[in-house]
Coordinates of C-alpha atoms in Angstrom, one line a residue:
M14 CA 3.9 99.6 -61.0
G15 CA 4.9 96.3 -58.7
L16 CA 2.4 97.4 -56.5
F17 CA -0.5 97.9 -58.8
R18 CA 0.6 93.9 -59.7
R19 CA -2.2 90.8 -59.9
D20 CA -1.0 87.4 -59.5
H21 CA -3.3 84.9 -61.4
T22 CA -1.5 82.3 -60.5
P23 CA -3.9 79.7 -58.7
A24 CA -2.7 77.7 -55.8
A25 CA -1.7 74.2 -55.7
D26 CA -5.2 72.7 -54.5
A27 CA -6.8 74.6 -57.0
L28 CA -5.0 72.1 -59.4
G29 CA -5.6 69.3 -57.8
T30 CA -1.9 68.9 -57.1
G31 CA -1.0 65.8 -55.1
T32 CA -4.7 64.4 -56.0
P33 CA -5.5 61.6 -58.0
L34 CA -7.6 64.3 -60.5
T35 CA -5.1 66.9 -61.7
V36 CA -5.7 70.1 -63.9
D37 CA -2.9 69.8 -66.4
V38 CA -4.3 71.4 -69.3
V39 CA -6.1 74.8 -69.8
D40 CA -6.9 76.3 -73.1
G41 CA -4.7 73.8 -74.8
Q42 CA -1.6 74.8 -73.0
F43 CA 0.1 72.8 -70.2
V44 CA -0.1 74.3 -66.8
S45 CA 3.6 74.2 -66.3
A46 CA 4.6 76.8 -69.2
L47 CA 1.0 78.4 -69.0
T48 CA 0.6 82.2 -68.3
W49 CA -1.9 82.7 -66.2
T50 CA -4.1 85.8 -67.3
R51 CA -7.3 86.8 -65.4
A52 CA -9.0 84.9 -68.3
V53 CA -7.4 81.5 -67.9
R54 CA -7.7 81.9 -64.3
R55 CA -11.4 82.6 -64.6
V56 CA -11.8 79.0 -66.5
V57 CA -9.8 77.4 -63.8
D58 CA -11.9 78.9 -60.8
L59 CA -15.6 78.3 -62.8
A60 CA -14.3 74.5 -62.8
Q61 CA -13.3 74.3 -58.9
P62 CA -17.3 73.0 -57.7
T63 CA -17.4 70.4 -60.5
L64 CA -13.8 69.0 -59.6
T65 CA -14.8 68.9 -55.9
V66 CA -17.6 66.8 -56.6
L67 CA -15.6 64.4 -59.1
R68 CA -12.5 64.0 -56.4
R69 CA -15.1 63.5 -53.6
A70 CA -16.6 60.5 -56.1
G71 CA -13.3 59.2 -56.5
V72 CA -12.9 60.2 -60.2
S73 CA -9.0 60.1 -61.2
G74 CA -7.2 61.5 -64.0
S75 CA -5.7 64.2 -66.2
V76 CA -8.1 67.6 -66.5
H77 CA -8.0 69.5 -69.5
L78 CA -10.2 72.6 -69.2
R79 CA -11.3 75.5 -71.7
P80 CA -13.2 77.8 -71.9
G81 CA -17.0 77.2 -73.1
P82 CA -19.0 78.3 -76.1
V83 CA -20.9 80.7 -74.0
V84 CA -20.3 83.5 -71.4
G85 CA -19.0 81.9 -67.9
G86 CA -19.7 78.7 -69.3
V87 CA -16.6 75.8 -69.0
E88 CA -16.0 72.8 -70.7
G89 CA -13.2 70.5 -70.7
D90 CA -11.9 66.7 -70.5
V91 CA -11.1 64.0 -68.2
R92 CA -8.7 61.8 -69.0
L93 CA -9.2 59.0 -66.7
S94 CA -6.2 57.2 -65.0
G95 CA -8.5 53.9 -65.9
G96 CA -8.1 54.2 -69.4
G97 CA -10.8 56.3 -71.6
A98 CA -12.4 59.8 -71.0
L99 CA -15.3 62.0 -69.6
G100 CA -16.2 65.4 -71.7
V101 CA -17.4 67.8 -68.7
V102 CA -19.7 70.6 -69.6
V103 CA -20.0 73.2 -66.4
D104 CA -23.4 74.9 -66.5
E105 CA -23.0 79.1 -66.6
N106 CA -24.8 79.4 -63.6
G107 CA -22.2 77.6 -61.6
H108 CA -25.3 75.2 -60.8
G109 CA -23.9 72.0 -61.6
F110 CA -22.5 70.2 -64.4
R111 CA -22.6 67.6 -67.0
L112 CA -20.8 64.4 -68.2
V113 CA -20.3 63.8 -71.4
L114 CA -20.1 60.5 -72.6
R115 CA -18.5 59.4 -76.3
L116 CA -20.7 56.8 -77.9
V117 CA -20.7 55.5 -81.6
G118 CA -17.9 57.4 -84.0
T119 CA -18.4 60.7 -82.7
E120 CA -21.5 60.7 -81.6
R121 CA -22.1 62.6 -78.0
S122 CA -24.7 62.4 -75.3
E123 CA -25.0 64.2 -71.8
T124 CA -26.0 63.4 -68.7
H125 CA -28.5 65.4 -66.6
L126 CA -27.3 68.1 -64.0
I127 CA -25.2 67.0 -61.6
D128 CA -25.2 69.4 -58.6
V129 CA -22.7 71.0 -57.3
G130 CA -24.1 71.5 -53.7
V131 CA -20.7 72.2 -51.2
E132 CA -22.1 70.0 -48.4
L133 CA -22.0 67.4 -50.7
W134 CA -20.2 64.6 -48.7
P135 CA -18.2 61.6 -50.1
H136 CA -20.9 58.9 -50.9
Q137 CA -23.5 61.4 -51.9
A138 CA -21.1 62.6 -54.8
L139 CA -20.2 59.1 -55.5
D140 CA -24.0 58.3 -56.2
D141 CA -24.8 61.3 -57.9
V142 CA -22.4 60.7 -60.7
V143 CA -23.0 57.1 -60.7
L144 CA -26.7 57.5 -61.1
A145 CA -26.4 60.1 -63.9
V146 CA -23.9 57.9 -66.0
S147 CA -26.1 55.0 -65.4
S148 CA -29.2 56.5 -66.8
L149 CA -27.4 57.6 -69.6
I150 CA -25.9 54.4 -70.8
S151 CA -29.4 52.5 -70.1
T152 CA -30.9 55.0 -72.7
T153 CA -28.0 55.2 -75.2
E154 CA -26.8 52.0 -75.0
D155 CA -28.2 48.3 -76.0
A156 CA -27.9 46.1 -73.3
P157 CA -26.1 42.4 -74.3
V158 CA -28.8 41.0 -72.3
T159 CA -32.8 40.6 -73.6
L160 CA -35.6 40.0 -71.4
P161 CA -38.4 37.5 -72.3
E162 CA -40.9 38.8 -75.0
P163 CA -42.8 41.1 -75.1
L164 CA -40.7 42.6 -72.8
A165 CA -37.4 45.7 -73.1
V166 CA -36.0 47.8 -70.5
T167 CA -36.4 51.3 -71.1
K168 CA -34.9 53.4 -68.7
A169 CA -32.7 52.1 -65.8
N170 CA -30.5 53.3 -63.0
L171 CA -28.0 52.6 -60.1
Q172 CA -28.8 54.1 -57.0
L173 CA -27.3 54.0 -53.2
L174 CA -29.3 53.6 -51.1
H175 CA -28.4 55.0 -47.5
P176 CA -28.0 53.1 -44.3
T177 CA -30.5 52.9 -41.4
P178 CA -30.4 51.1 -38.3
D179 CA -31.8 48.0 -39.7
V180 CA -30.4 48.3 -43.3
P181 CA -26.6 48.9 -44.4
E182 CA -25.9 51.0 -47.2
Q183 CA -26.3 49.1 -50.5
W184 CA -26.4 49.2 -54.6
C185 CA -29.8 49.1 -56.3
A186 CA -30.9 49.2 -59.8
C187 CA -33.6 50.5 -60.4
V188 CA -35.0 49.0 -63.8
F189 CA -38.3 50.2 -65.5
V190 CA -39.5 47.1 -67.8
T191 CA -41.8 48.4 -70.5
R192 CA -44.9 46.0 -72.5
A193 CA -44.8 46.1 -76.1
H194 CA -47.5 48.4 -77.2
D195 CA -49.0 50.2 -79.9
V196 CA -48.1 53.5 -80.7
P197 CA -50.3 55.9 -82.6
A198 CA -48.1 57.7 -85.4
D199 CA -49.8 61.0 -84.8
A200 CA -49.2 60.9 -80.6
D201 CA -47.8 63.9 -79.9
D202 CA -45.1 63.7 -76.6
D203 CA -48.0 63.7 -73.4
E204 CA -50.1 60.7 -74.9
R205 CA -46.5 58.6 -75.7
S206 CA -45.8 58.9 -72.3
A207 CA -49.4 58.2 -70.6
L208 CA -48.9 54.8 -73.2
W209 CA -45.3 54.4 -71.7
V210 CA -46.5 54.7 -68.0
S211 CA -49.9 52.5 -68.8
H212 CA -47.2 49.5 -70.0
T213 CA -44.5 50.0 -67.6
V214 CA -43.8 48.8 -64.4
G215 CA -40.4 49.9 -62.3
V216 CA -38.2 47.0 -60.1
K217 CA -35.8 48.0 -57.0
L218 CA -33.4 45.1 -56.8
H219 CA -30.1 44.6 -55.2
L220 CA -27.4 43.1 -57.7
D221 CA -27.8 40.1 -55.3
G222 CA -31.2 39.6 -56.9
T223 CA -33.3 40.4 -53.8
V224 CA -35.7 43.3 -54.2
A225 CA -34.5 46.5 -52.6
R226 CA -35.9 47.5 -49.0
N227 CA -35.0 50.8 -47.1
P228 CA -37.2 52.4 -44.7
D229 CA -36.0 55.9 -45.9
D230 CA -37.5 54.9 -49.5
D231 CA -40.4 55.5 -51.3
D232 CA -41.2 51.4 -51.3
P233 CA -39.8 50.8 -47.6
H234 CA -40.5 47.2 -47.5
G235 CA -39.8 46.3 -51.1
E236 CA -43.5 45.5 -51.6
V237 CA -43.9 47.1 -55.0
S238 CA -41.2 45.9 -56.2
R239 CA -42.6 42.6 -56.0
E240 CA -45.9 43.7 -57.1
N241 CA -44.3 44.7 -60.1
L242 CA -41.7 42.0 -61.0
A243 CA -45.3 39.3 -60.6
T244 CA -47.1 42.5 -63.2
A245 CA -43.9 41.8 -65.9
A246 CA -43.7 38.3 -65.1
G247 CA -47.5 37.6 -66.3
W248 CA -47.1 39.6 -69.2
A249 CA -43.9 37.8 -69.9
A250 CA -46.0 34.5 -68.8
V251 CA -42.4 33.4 -67.5
D252 CA -40.4 34.3 -64.3
V253 CA -38.4 37.7 -65.1
D254 CA -34.9 37.6 -64.1
L255 CA -33.3 41.5 -63.9
V256 CA -30.3 40.0 -62.6
P257 CA -28.4 40.4 -65.4
Y258 CA -29.2 43.3 -66.8
A259 CA -28.4 44.9 -63.3
R260 CA -24.9 43.6 -63.8
W261 CA -24.5 44.7 -66.9
L262 CA -25.9 48.1 -66.1
A263 CA -23.3 48.1 -63.0
D264 CA -20.4 46.7 -65.0
R265 CA -20.7 49.3 -68.1
T266 CA -20.9 52.3 -65.5
Q267 CA -17.9 51.1 -63.9
Q268 CA -16.0 51.1 -67.2
V269 CA -17.3 54.4 -68.3
L270 CA -16.0 55.9 -65.1
G271 CA -12.9 54.4 -65.6
M272 CA -12.5 53.0 -61.7
R273 CA -14.5 50.3 -59.2
V274 CA -16.8 51.5 -57.0
R275 CA -17.4 49.9 -54.0
G276 CA -20.3 47.4 -53.8
L277 CA -21.2 47.3 -57.7

């Protein structure tokens, strides 16, 4: 019978042994005392691409995995070394994962799908994770900073601009500033979106307040951002300072991830 035995115990690297992000619990049981059935091992295997991205992004903590509600799906929690926790939902198709933020009380909110491409370099993984988390924070949390009336930030995110021979690698905040406007009660989603677009401008700026420029970006010299910032100032009839919001978003994103991000 021993000839037909299959060992389902994963290798140490599958559990992240010796790394800052380790799998410690699977389906409610500590791995040190776990019977590795085929089903339990499958949970760990399905989570590997997601764990690889999180490790490359620099996330550290204790991972608790469990089968998801759909076939082939995996869910779990990362109890962060820096405090707090993130939920993880692995796509059943294996194309990516979503991070789950705990908001007020038991309310949960998920990021957009984060890619698990095997060729992701560490900075790309970090960029993808920070972009997803900052985007979610901007639409689900109230910032303690405000803009002059009638302006408000309606969406924002943090992006890592890749280096070029003339420009170093830098983080920037992409901030969408919207002027207050009337929306008919019977407006459908398309009409609401069109109104938002017509009353919104986008500005990319570094955390020191300078307008972002990068030859690989769609606004290589920052001209569009400068024009949009001037438009926002015209709407408010005063200068508009987006640095306090960008600084809050950077600090809050790092707090949620339980880590310090170089350059933020």
